[in-house]
Coordinates of C-alpha atoms and ligand atoms in Angstrom, one line a residue:
M14 CA -7.7 184.1 119.3
T15 CA -9.0 182.7 122.4
D16 CA -8.3 179.5 123.7
I17 CA -11.8 177.5 123.0
M18 CA -11.7 178.5 119.2
P19 CA -10.7 175.4 117.1
D20 CA -7.8 176.3 114.5
I21 CA -10.3 177.4 112.0
M22 CA -8.0 178.8 109.4
D23 CA -6.0 175.5 108.8
G24 CA -5.6 174.6 105.3
I25 CA -8.1 177.3 104.0
D26 CA -7.9 181.0 102.5
I27 CA -11.4 182.0 103.3
L28 CA -13.6 181.2 106.3
I29 CA -17.1 181.1 105.2
S30 CA -19.5 181.9 108.5
E31 CA -23.0 180.4 108.0
V32 CA -25.4 182.7 109.4
G33 CA -28.6 181.1 108.1
P34 CA -29.7 179.5 111.5
R35 CA -29.6 182.9 113.2
D36 CA -30.2 185.6 110.6
G37 CA -32.3 183.4 108.1
L38 CA -34.5 181.9 110.8
Q39 CA -35.2 185.1 112.8
S40 CA -36.5 186.7 109.5
V41 CA -38.9 184.0 108.6
Q42 CA -42.4 183.3 110.0
S43 CA -42.0 179.5 110.3
I44 CA -40.6 178.2 113.4
M45 CA -37.9 175.3 112.7
R46 CA -38.1 172.3 115.0
T47 CA -35.1 171.8 117.2
D48 CA -34.2 168.6 115.6
A49 CA -34.3 170.0 112.0
K50 CA -32.0 172.9 113.1
K51 CA -29.5 170.2 114.5
A52 CA -29.7 168.3 111.1
W53 CA -29.0 171.6 109.1
I54 CA -25.9 172.4 111.4
K55 CA -24.6 168.8 111.1
A56 CA -25.2 168.6 107.5
E57 CA -23.5 172.0 106.7
A58 CA -20.6 171.0 109.0
E59 CA -20.1 167.6 107.1
A60 CA -20.1 169.6 103.9
G61 CA -16.9 171.6 105.3
V62 CA -18.5 174.6 106.7
R63 CA -16.2 175.5 109.8
E64 CA -18.4 178.3 111.5
I65 CA -21.9 178.6 111.9
E66 CA -23.9 181.4 113.8
V67 CA -26.4 178.9 115.4
G68 CA -28.9 181.4 117.2
S69 CA -29.2 184.5 119.3
F70 CA -29.8 184.8 123.1
V71 CA -32.8 187.2 122.7
P72 CA -35.8 186.6 124.8
P73 CA -38.0 183.9 123.4
K74 CA -40.9 186.2 123.5
L75 CA -39.2 188.5 121.0
L76 CA -37.9 185.7 118.8
P77 CA -39.8 182.5 119.4
Q78 CA -38.0 180.9 116.3
L79 CA -34.6 181.2 118.4
A80 CA -35.9 180.1 121.7
D81 CA -33.9 176.9 121.8
T82 CA -30.5 178.5 121.0
G83 CA -29.0 177.0 124.2
E84 CA -29.9 173.6 123.4
I85 CA -28.5 174.2 119.8
V86 CA -25.2 175.7 121.0
Q87 CA -24.7 172.7 123.3
Y88 CA -25.5 170.4 120.3
A89 CA -23.4 172.2 117.8
R90 CA -20.4 172.2 120.2
T91 CA -20.4 168.4 119.9
I92 CA -19.3 168.6 116.3
P93 CA -15.4 168.4 115.8
G94 CA -13.8 171.3 114.3
L95 CA -17.1 173.5 114.2
Q96 CA -16.7 177.0 115.4
V97 CA -20.1 177.9 117.2
A98 CA -21.0 181.6 117.0
V99 CA -23.9 183.2 118.6
L100 CA -25.5 186.7 118.6
V101 CA -25.9 188.5 122.1
P102 CA -28.0 191.5 122.5
N103 CA -27.0 192.3 126.1
F104 CA -25.0 191.2 129.2
K105 CA -27.8 188.5 130.0
G106 CA -27.5 187.0 126.6
A107 CA -23.6 186.8 127.0
E108 CA -24.0 185.1 130.5
N109 CA -26.3 182.5 128.7
A110 CA -24.1 182.0 125.8
I111 CA -21.0 181.4 127.9
A112 CA -23.0 179.0 129.9
A113 CA -24.1 177.2 126.9
G114 CA -20.6 177.1 125.7
A115 CA -20.3 179.3 122.4
H116 CA -17.0 179.9 121.0
K117 CA -17.8 183.2 119.7
L118 CA -20.2 186.1 120.7
T119 CA -21.2 189.0 118.5
L120 CA -22.7 192.0 120.1
P121 CA -24.4 194.1 117.3
L122 CA -24.1 197.9 117.6
S123 CA -26.1 200.0 115.0
V124 CA -23.8 202.8 114.1
S125 CA -26.9 204.6 113.3
E126 CA -28.2 205.6 116.7
T127 CA -31.8 206.0 115.3
H128 CA -31.5 202.3 114.2
S129 CA -30.1 201.3 117.5
Q130 CA -33.1 202.8 119.4
A131 CA -35.6 201.6 117.0
N132 CA -34.4 198.0 117.0
L133 CA -32.3 197.3 120.2
K134 CA -34.2 200.1 122.1
K135 CA -31.0 201.2 123.3
T136 CA -28.6 204.5 122.8
H137 CA -25.0 204.0 121.7
A138 CA -24.1 204.8 125.5
Q139 CA -26.3 202.0 126.7
V140 CA -25.0 199.3 124.2
L141 CA -21.4 200.3 125.0
E142 CA -22.3 199.9 128.7
E143 CA -23.1 196.2 128.0
V144 CA -20.1 195.9 125.8
E145 CA -17.8 196.8 128.9
K146 CA -19.8 194.4 131.2
I147 CA -19.5 191.5 128.7
A148 CA -15.7 191.8 128.3
E149 CA -15.1 191.9 132.0
L150 CA -17.4 188.8 132.3
I151 CA -15.3 187.2 129.7
K152 CA -12.1 188.2 131.2
F153 CA -12.8 186.4 134.7
Q154 CA -13.8 183.1 133.0
P155 CA -11.3 180.2 133.1
V156 CA -9.3 180.1 129.9
E157 CA -11.3 177.2 128.6
N158 CA -14.5 179.1 128.9
R159 CA -13.6 182.3 127.3
P160 CA -15.0 183.1 124.0
H161 CA -13.9 185.3 121.2
F162 CA -16.0 188.8 121.4
E163 CA -16.9 190.6 118.3
G164 CA -18.7 193.8 118.4
G165 CA -20.6 193.9 115.2
L166 CA -20.9 197.4 113.5
S167 CA -24.3 197.1 111.8
T168 CA -25.9 199.8 109.5
A169 CA -22.1 200.5 108.7
F170 CA -22.8 201.4 105.1
G171 CA -26.1 203.3 105.4
C172 CA -29.3 203.0 107.2
T173 CA -32.8 202.9 106.3
L174 CA -33.8 205.4 108.8
E175 CA -30.9 207.9 108.8
G176 CA -29.8 207.2 105.1
H177 CA -26.0 208.2 104.9
V178 CA -23.8 206.8 107.7
P179 CA -20.5 208.8 107.8
Q180 CA -17.3 206.8 107.8
A181 CA -15.8 208.7 110.5
K182 CA -18.7 207.5 112.8
V183 CA -18.1 203.8 112.0
I184 CA -14.4 204.3 112.7
E185 CA -15.3 206.0 115.9
M186 CA -17.6 203.1 117.0
A187 CA -14.9 200.6 116.0
E188 CA -12.2 202.5 118.2
R189 CA -14.8 202.6 121.0
L190 CA -15.5 198.9 120.9
I191 CA -11.9 197.8 121.0
A192 CA -11.3 200.1 123.8
L193 CA -13.9 198.5 125.8
G194 CA -12.4 195.0 125.4
C195 CA -13.9 193.5 122.1
D196 CA -11.4 191.2 120.5
E197 CA -12.5 192.2 117.0
V198 CA -15.2 194.3 115.2
G199 CA -17.1 193.2 112.3
L200 CA -18.7 195.1 109.6
A201 CA -22.3 194.6 108.4
D202 CA -24.1 196.1 105.5
T203 CA -27.4 195.5 107.2
T204 CA -29.4 197.5 104.6
G205 CA -27.6 196.4 101.5
Y206 CA -26.3 199.9 100.6
A207 CA -22.8 199.0 100.4
N208 CA -20.7 199.2 97.2
P209 CA -17.2 197.9 96.5
V210 CA -15.2 201.3 96.8
Q211 CA -17.0 202.1 100.0
V212 CA -16.2 198.5 101.3
K213 CA -12.5 199.1 100.5
Q214 CA -12.4 202.6 102.2
L215 CA -14.2 201.9 105.2
V216 CA -12.1 198.8 105.9
T217 CA -8.8 200.8 105.4
G218 CA -10.0 203.5 107.7
I219 CA -10.9 200.9 110.5
W220 CA -7.7 199.1 110.0
A221 CA -5.7 202.4 110.2
A222 CA -7.4 203.2 113.6
V223 CA -7.6 199.9 115.5
G224 CA -5.0 197.5 113.5
R225 CA -5.5 195.0 110.8
D226 CA -5.9 192.2 113.1
K227 CA -9.1 193.8 114.7
L228 CA -11.2 193.6 111.6
T229 CA -11.0 190.3 109.4
G230 CA -14.7 189.5 108.5
I231 CA -17.7 191.2 106.9
H232 CA -21.3 190.5 106.6
L233 CA -22.9 191.5 103.3
H234 CA -26.4 191.8 101.9
N235 CA -27.6 191.4 98.4
T236 CA -30.7 193.7 98.7
R237 CA -29.5 195.7 95.5
G238 CA -27.8 192.9 93.8
Q239 CA -24.2 194.2 94.8
G240 CA -23.3 191.3 97.2
L241 CA -20.8 189.5 95.2
A242 CA -19.3 192.7 93.9
N243 CA -18.8 193.6 97.5
V244 CA -17.3 190.2 98.3
M245 CA -14.6 190.9 95.5
A246 CA -13.7 194.2 97.0
A247 CA -13.4 192.5 100.6
L248 CA -11.2 189.7 99.1
D249 CA -9.1 192.4 97.2
I250 CA -8.3 194.0 100.3
G251 CA -7.5 191.0 102.3
L252 CA -10.6 190.2 104.6
C253 CA -10.7 186.4 105.2
T254 CA -13.9 185.9 106.7
L255 CA -17.4 186.1 104.8
D256 CA -20.9 185.7 106.4
S257 CA -23.7 184.2 104.1
S258 CA -27.0 182.2 104.5
L259 CA -27.7 179.1 102.9
G260 CA -30.4 179.4 100.2
G261 CA -30.4 183.0 101.0
L262 CA -32.8 182.1 103.8
G263 CA -34.7 185.2 105.1
G264 CA -35.2 187.0 101.9
C265 CA -35.0 190.8 102.1
P266 CA -37.7 192.8 104.0
F267 CA -37.1 195.8 101.8
A268 CA -37.0 194.2 98.3
P269 CA -39.7 191.2 98.2
G270 CA -38.2 188.4 95.8
A271 CA -34.6 189.3 96.6
S272 CA -32.4 187.5 99.1
G273 CA -31.3 189.5 102.1
N274 CA -28.1 187.9 102.9
I275 CA -25.7 186.5 100.4
I276 CA -26.3 183.2 99.3
T277 CA -23.7 180.4 100.8
E278 CA -23.9 178.3 97.8
D279 CA -23.3 181.0 95.2
L280 CA -20.4 182.5 97.3
V281 CA -18.6 179.0 97.7
F282 CA -18.8 178.7 94.1
L283 CA -17.6 182.0 93.4
L284 CA -14.7 181.4 95.8
D285 CA -14.0 177.8 94.8
S286 CA -13.9 178.7 91.0
M287 CA -11.2 181.3 91.6
G288 CA -9.0 178.7 93.4
L289 CA -9.6 180.0 96.8
K290 CA -9.9 177.3 99.4
T291 CA -13.0 177.4 101.7
G292 CA -12.9 173.6 102.7
I293 CA -16.4 173.2 101.4
D294 CA -17.7 170.4 99.3
M295 CA -20.3 171.9 97.2
E296 CA -22.2 169.0 96.0
K297 CA -22.7 168.1 99.6
L298 CA -23.5 171.6 100.4
M299 CA -26.1 171.9 97.7
T300 CA -28.1 168.9 99.5
V301 CA -28.6 170.8 102.7
Q302 CA -31.3 172.9 101.3
D303 CA -33.2 169.6 101.4
V304 CA -33.5 170.0 105.3
L305 CA -34.9 173.6 104.8
K306 CA -37.5 172.5 102.3
E307 CA -38.7 169.6 104.6
S308 CA -38.7 171.3 107.9
I309 CA -40.1 175.0 106.7
P310 CA -42.1 174.2 103.5
G311 CA -43.1 177.4 101.9
E312 CA -40.3 179.5 103.1
E313 CA -38.8 180.9 99.9
L314 CA -35.3 179.9 99.0
Y315 CA -32.7 181.6 96.8
G316 CA -29.4 180.8 94.5
F317 CA -28.3 180.5 91.2
T318 CA -25.7 177.6 91.6
P319 CA -28.1 175.2 93.5
D320 CA -30.6 175.8 90.6
A321 CA -28.0 175.5 87.7
G322 CA -25.8 172.9 89.3
L323 CA -21.9 172.9 88.9
P324 CA -20.5 173.5 85.3
K325 CA -19.5 170.3 83.3
G326 CA -16.1 168.9 84.3
Y327 CA -15.9 171.2 87.3
V328 CA -13.5 169.8 89.8
Q329 CA -13.8 171.6 93.3
A330 CA -10.9 172.7 95.3
V331 CA -11.8 170.5 97.9
H332 CA -11.4 167.7 95.7
G333 CA -7.7 169.0 94.4
G334 CA -9.1 171.1 91.6
S335 CA -8.4 174.8 91.4
G336 CA -11.6 176.2 90.0
W337 CA -10.9 177.0 86.4
G338 CA -7.0 177.3 86.9
H339 CA -6.9 180.9 87.6
A340 CA -5.3 180.4 90.9
A341 CA -6.4 183.5 93.0
S342 CA -4.9 182.6 96.4
K343 CA -2.9 185.7 95.8
L344 CA -6.2 187.7 96.3
A345 CA -6.6 186.3 99.9
A346 CA -2.7 186.5 100.5
E347 CA -1.2 189.1 102.8
Ligands
LIG406 ZN1 -27.7 189.5 107.3

């Protein structure tokens, strides 16, 4: 942990990292107003969400939806206790992210090199060169400006272009990212190919290679309906940070009518009902969709729990309940 990160895990078992303002918004046509983004982030933080990926420092001409990321980071930094995460595609993005004051930078590296060249227009060697430069940049920042630096292993479970992605390749890239100075690696099932057995195998393999403290989180998709099953595998093995998107914003480009990212509301209900503490108040969380409905009308939102509501007599963990009494805190222990 670097010095500017708030003590994020205090009193909770699992950290929910909301990625909607980045991952969700970059996949929709609508451009959300800056004031609506701020209202969204504020409302989610007030519901108890402790980490939000608020944007991406990509050139505005590529993603006009995220052109205001600098302003959004500065705003989010004023919210007490909120860890402000951003995506950075390259060194330039990292410079901007540090200038804006982000707590955490994630640089995505697509394990499928074909995907890397198609999406980032970069070979692995070129991405790794950026990683090394960013790690150096961070090292020479004053302690109070030094963000946590994650190398995000995307297409880690399979690729729409290459198909199968060998686990050995993912592990090799994890080792290289850590060797070049990342504080941590993250795993992303960008394509929704993962299954629970694969999640456990890959996490175990990466832990054996780089150490357990170097991989704590996972970014899962629900493209084929396996999102929450994969969450259970991640919990079982002991990961403690889960990415998700409010209302599943962004949908899935490969499967129209399906959410891409796992849905924050359903994920929080799953965890809370098993007695795992997230610090999130579900009733408050379920009102946050209103900001999206008002500011980007017509964009499809998903989620079973927001539609069905909480079960009768349900007492949330955040209000002293323990879900249905099946205290599952052991799941997240170790
Ligand atoms: Zn995603």
